[in-house]
PDB file of C-alpha atoms in Angstrom:
ATOM      1  CA  MET Z 781      17.232 -22.074 -16.661  1.00 69.00           C
ATOM      2  CA  ILE Z 782      18.835 -21.508 -13.274  1.00 72.00           C
ATOM      3  CA  ARG Z 783      17.811 -24.012 -10.613  1.00 80.00           C
ATOM      4  CA  GLY Z 784      15.920 -22.200  -7.835  1.00 81.00           C
ATOM      5  CA  TYR Z 785      15.861 -18.943  -9.804  1.00 90.00           C
ATOM      6  CA  SER Z 786      12.822 -17.514  -8.017  1.00 92.00           C
ATOM      7  CA  ASP Z 787      14.413 -18.263  -4.632  1.00 91.00           C
ATOM      8  CA  HIS Z 788      17.677 -16.620  -5.678  1.00 93.00           C
ATOM      9  CA  ALA Z 789      15.780 -13.604  -7.014  1.00 95.00           C
ATOM     10  CA  ALA Z 790      13.838 -13.270  -3.754  1.00 95.00           C
ATOM     11  CA  ASN Z 791      17.099 -13.539  -1.796  1.00 94.00           C
ATOM     12  CA  GLU Z 792      18.621 -10.774  -3.910  1.00 95.00           C
ATOM     13  CA  ARG Z 793      15.562  -8.530  -3.514  1.00 97.00           C
ATOM     14  CA  THR Z 794      15.710  -9.005   0.245  1.00 94.00           C
ATOM     15  CA  PHE Z 795      19.414  -8.178   0.267  1.00 95.00           C
ATOM     16  CA  LEU Z 796      18.844  -5.019  -1.769  1.00 96.00           C
ATOM     17  CA  ALA Z 797      15.999  -3.967   0.543  1.00 95.00           C
ATOM     18  CA  TRP Z 798      18.327  -4.297   3.537  1.00 93.00           C
ATOM     19  CA  VAL Z 799      21.002  -2.275   1.724  1.00 96.00           C
ATOM     20  CA  ARG Z 800      18.492   0.500   0.891  1.00 96.00           C
ATOM     21  CA  THR Z 801      17.355   0.564   4.511  1.00 92.00           C
ATOM     22  CA  ALA Z 802      20.948   0.707   5.728  1.00 93.00           C
ATOM     23  CA  ILE Z 803      21.703   3.619   3.385  1.00 95.00           C
ATOM     24  CA  ALA Z 804      18.649   5.442   4.713  1.00 93.00           C
ATOM     25  CA  VAL Z 805      19.753   4.847   8.322  1.00 91.00           C
ATOM     26  CA  MET Z 806      23.254   6.143   7.537  1.00 93.00           C
ATOM     27  CA  ALA Z 807      21.829   9.196   5.748  1.00 93.00           C
ATOM     28  CA  PHE Z 808      19.589   9.881   8.740  1.00 88.00           C
ATOM     29  CA  GLY Z 809      22.653   9.650  11.016  1.00 88.00           C
ATOM     30  CA  PHE Z 810      24.434  12.177   8.821  1.00 89.00           C
ATOM     31  CA  LEU Z 811      21.354  14.414   8.957  1.00 86.00           C
ATOM     32  CA  VAL Z 812      21.222  14.209  12.760  1.00 81.00           C
ATOM     33  CA  GLU Z 813      24.886  15.116  12.928  1.00 80.00           C
ATOM     34  CA  LYS Z 814      24.402  18.126  10.646  1.00 79.00           C
ATOM     35  CA  PHE Z 815      21.144  19.213  12.304  1.00 74.00           C
ATOM     36  CA  ASP Z 816      22.986  19.256  15.614  1.00 67.00           C
ATOM     37  CA  LEU Z 817      25.539  21.569  14.009  1.00 65.00           C
ATOM     38  CA  PHE Z 818      22.661  23.727  12.700  1.00 65.00           C
ATOM     39  CA  LEU Z 819      21.170  23.967  16.205  1.00 64.00           C
ATOM     40  CA  GLU Z 820      24.562  24.897  17.602  1.00 65.00           C
ATOM     41  CA  LEU Z 821      24.958  27.718  15.085  1.00 62.00           C
ATOM     42  CA  ALA Z 822      21.342  28.930  15.003  1.00 61.00           C
ATOM     43  CA  ALA Z 823      20.514  28.823  18.721  1.00 58.00           C
ATOM     44  CA  PRO Z 824      22.513  31.932  19.713  1.00 59.00           C
ATOM     45  CA  SER Z 825      20.928  34.061  17.004  1.00 61.00           C
ATOM     46  CA  LEU Z 826      17.407  32.765  17.645  1.00 57.00           C
ATOM     47  CA  ALA Z 827      17.248  32.935  21.415  1.00 56.00           C
ATOM     48  CA  GLY Z 828      20.488  34.452  22.576  1.00 57.00           C
ATOM     49  CA  ARG Z 829      21.665  31.233  24.227  1.00 55.00           C
ATOM     50  CA  THR Z 830      23.704  28.203  23.247  1.00 54.00           C
ATOM     51  CA  LEU Z 831      23.097  24.489  23.499  1.00 54.00           C
ATOM     52  CA  SER Z 832      24.496  22.766  26.536  1.00 56.00           C
ATOM     53  CA  PRO Z 833      27.652  20.697  25.942  1.00 56.00           C
ATOM     54  CA  PRO Z 834      25.878  17.427  26.909  1.00 57.00           C
ATOM     55  CA  GLY Z 835      23.236  18.178  24.279  1.00 58.00           C
ATOM     56  CA  GLN Z 836      25.886  18.726  21.630  1.00 64.00           C
ATOM     57  CA  THR Z 837      27.626  15.502  22.621  1.00 75.00           C
ATOM     58  CA  PHE Z 838      24.393  13.510  22.481  1.00 76.00           C
ATOM     59  CA  GLY Z 839      23.614  14.726  18.964  1.00 76.00           C
ATOM     60  CA  ASN Z 840      27.084  13.789  17.776  1.00 80.00           C
ATOM     61  CA  ILE Z 841      26.951  10.358  19.407  1.00 84.00           C
ATOM     62  CA  ALA Z 842      23.438   9.647  18.077  1.00 82.00           C
ATOM     63  CA  GLY Z 843      24.438  10.589  14.533  1.00 85.00           C
ATOM     64  CA  LEU Z 844      27.553   8.443  14.657  1.00 88.00           C
ATOM     65  CA  ALA Z 845      25.586   5.560  16.214  1.00 87.00           C
ATOM     66  CA  LEU Z 846      23.120   5.634  13.337  1.00 87.00           C
ATOM     67  CA  ILE Z 847      25.958   5.621  10.809  1.00 91.00           C
ATOM     68  CA  VAL Z 848      27.610   2.665  12.565  1.00 92.00           C
ATOM     69  CA  LEU Z 849      24.255   0.862  12.794  1.00 89.00           C
ATOM     70  CA  GLY Z 850      23.690   1.342   9.060  1.00 92.00           C
ATOM     71  CA  THR Z 851      27.146  -0.038   8.322  1.00 94.00           C
ATOM     72  CA  ALA Z 852      26.460  -3.062  10.534  1.00 91.00           C
ATOM     73  CA  MET Z 853      23.184  -3.611   8.690  1.00 91.00           C
ATOM     74  CA  VAL Z 854      25.032  -3.779   5.358  1.00 95.00           C
ATOM     75  CA  VAL Z 855      27.505  -6.315   6.746  1.00 95.00           C
ATOM     76  CA  LEU Z 856      24.743  -8.466   8.263  1.00 91.00           C
ATOM     77  CA  ALA Z 857      22.733  -8.286   5.045  1.00 93.00           C
ATOM     78  CA  ALA Z 858      25.735  -9.411   2.986  1.00 96.00           C
ATOM     79  CA  VAL Z 859      26.450 -12.333   5.320  1.00 94.00           C
ATOM     80  CA  ARG Z 860      22.802 -13.435   5.314  1.00 92.00           C
ATOM     81  CA  PHE Z 861      22.652 -13.097   1.519  1.00 95.00           C
ATOM     82  CA  LEU Z 862      25.676 -15.356   1.027  1.00 95.00           C
ATOM     83  CA  ILE Z 863      24.508 -17.947   3.565  1.00 92.00           C
ATOM     84  CA  THR Z 864      21.016 -18.038   2.067  1.00 92.00           C
ATOM     85  CA  ALA Z 865      22.402 -18.369  -1.470  1.00 92.00           C
ATOM     86  CA  LYS Z 866      24.417 -21.425  -0.387  1.00 92.00           C
ATOM     87  CA  GLN Z 867      21.392 -22.889   1.384  1.00 90.00           C
ATOM     88  CA  ILE Z 868      19.217 -22.444  -1.716  1.00 89.00           C
ATOM     89  CA  ASP Z 869      21.740 -24.413  -3.787  1.00 87.00           C
ATOM     90  CA  SER Z 870      22.072 -27.113  -1.123  1.00 87.00           C
ATOM     91  CA  PRO Z 871      20.016 -30.268  -1.741  1.00 86.00           C
ATOM     92  CA  GLU Z 872      19.150 -30.673   1.941  1.00 88.00           C
ATOM     93  CA  GLN Z 873      16.535 -28.602   3.715  1.00 84.00           C
ATOM     94  CA  VAL Z 874      17.777 -26.148   6.333  1.00 80.00           C
ATOM     95  CA  ALA Z 875      15.783 -24.302   8.976  1.00 80.00           C
ATOM     96  CA  GLY Z 876      15.491 -20.534   8.594  1.00 75.00           C
ATOM     97  CA  PRO Z 877      17.770 -18.230  10.599  1.00 73.00           C
ATOM     98  CA  GLY Z 878      14.954 -16.808  12.717  1.00 76.00           C
ATOM     99  CA  ALA Z 879      14.206 -13.185  13.321  1.00 83.00           C
ATOM    100  CA  ARG Z 880      16.284 -12.416  16.415  1.00 88.00           C
ATOM    101  CA  ILE Z 881      18.764 -10.170  14.616  1.00 82.00           C
ATOM    102  CA  ASP Z 882      15.979  -8.404  12.712  1.00 81.00           C
ATOM    103  CA  VAL Z 883      14.036  -7.731  15.906  1.00 89.00           C
ATOM    104  CA  ALA Z 884      17.194  -6.587  17.719  1.00 87.00           C
ATOM    105  CA  LEU Z 885      17.965  -4.083  14.945  1.00 82.00           C
ATOM    106  CA  ALA Z 886      14.379  -2.836  14.965  1.00 85.00           C
ATOM    107  CA  VAL Z 887      14.439  -2.377  18.753  1.00 90.00           C
ATOM    108  CA  LEU Z 888      17.782  -0.577  18.565  1.00 85.00           C
ATOM    109  CA  LEU Z 889      16.460   1.755  15.871  1.00 83.00           C
ATOM    110  CA  ALA Z 890      13.310   2.408  17.907  1.00 89.00           C
ATOM    111  CA  LEU Z 891      15.358   3.250  21.002  1.00 89.00           C
ATOM    112  CA  LEU Z 892      17.603   5.596  19.010  1.00 82.00           C
ATOM    113  CA  GLY Z 893      14.525   7.205  17.473  1.00 83.00           C
ATOM    114  CA  CYS Z 894      12.929   7.784  20.890  1.00 88.00           C
ATOM    115  CA  ALA Z 895      16.165   9.197  22.280  1.00 83.00           C
ATOM    116  CA  LEU Z 896      16.452  11.547  19.284  1.00 80.00           C
ATOM    117  CA  LEU Z 897      12.852  12.649  19.725  1.00 83.00           C
ATOM    118  CA  VAL Z 898      13.509  13.564  23.354  1.00 83.00           C
ATOM    119  CA  TYR Z 899      16.790  15.279  22.470  1.00 76.00           C
ATOM    120  CA  LEU Z 900      15.406  17.329  19.575  1.00 73.00           C
ATOM    121  CA  THR Z 901      12.283  18.283  21.518  1.00 77.00           C
ATOM    122  CA  HIS Z 902      14.449  19.449  24.402  1.00 72.00           C
ATOM    123  CA  ALA Z 903      16.868  21.255  22.080  1.00 64.00           C
ATOM    124  CA  LEU Z 904      14.095  23.063  20.182  1.00 61.00           C
ATOM    125  CA  VAL Z 905      12.240  24.059  23.346  1.00 63.00           C
ATOM    126  CA  ALA Z 906      15.489  25.276  24.894  1.00 56.00           C
ATOM    127  CA  THR Z 907      16.186  27.564  21.920  1.00 52.00           C
ATOM    128  CA  ARG Z 908      12.827  29.373  22.293  1.00 52.00           C
TER     129      ARG Z 908
END
């Protein structure tokens, strides 16, 4: 039997949950990038006008930011997984890492989501 097996299993499940979330964030960034391309191509045929260059730039930056954020989430998850695995095996008790990084990532995702909502609403209204 592995000492602390249930703790190690919980640590691994948490790590895999972070990785799945990071993959979803990166996929959403890719989708935003491609949807921006779709708007750029479809807008002239739908309404006879094109998207403004700042709108195109924002869509590209937002998509890339989500991809970078997802990559950072994978790196942070891997570091936390390794640190927690060492702490589980350690005989001394160690305080938890806190939730500052988790809250910061959640706030950053919420801000990007709000910015994308405003951008897509503006882009869709502008094409009509």
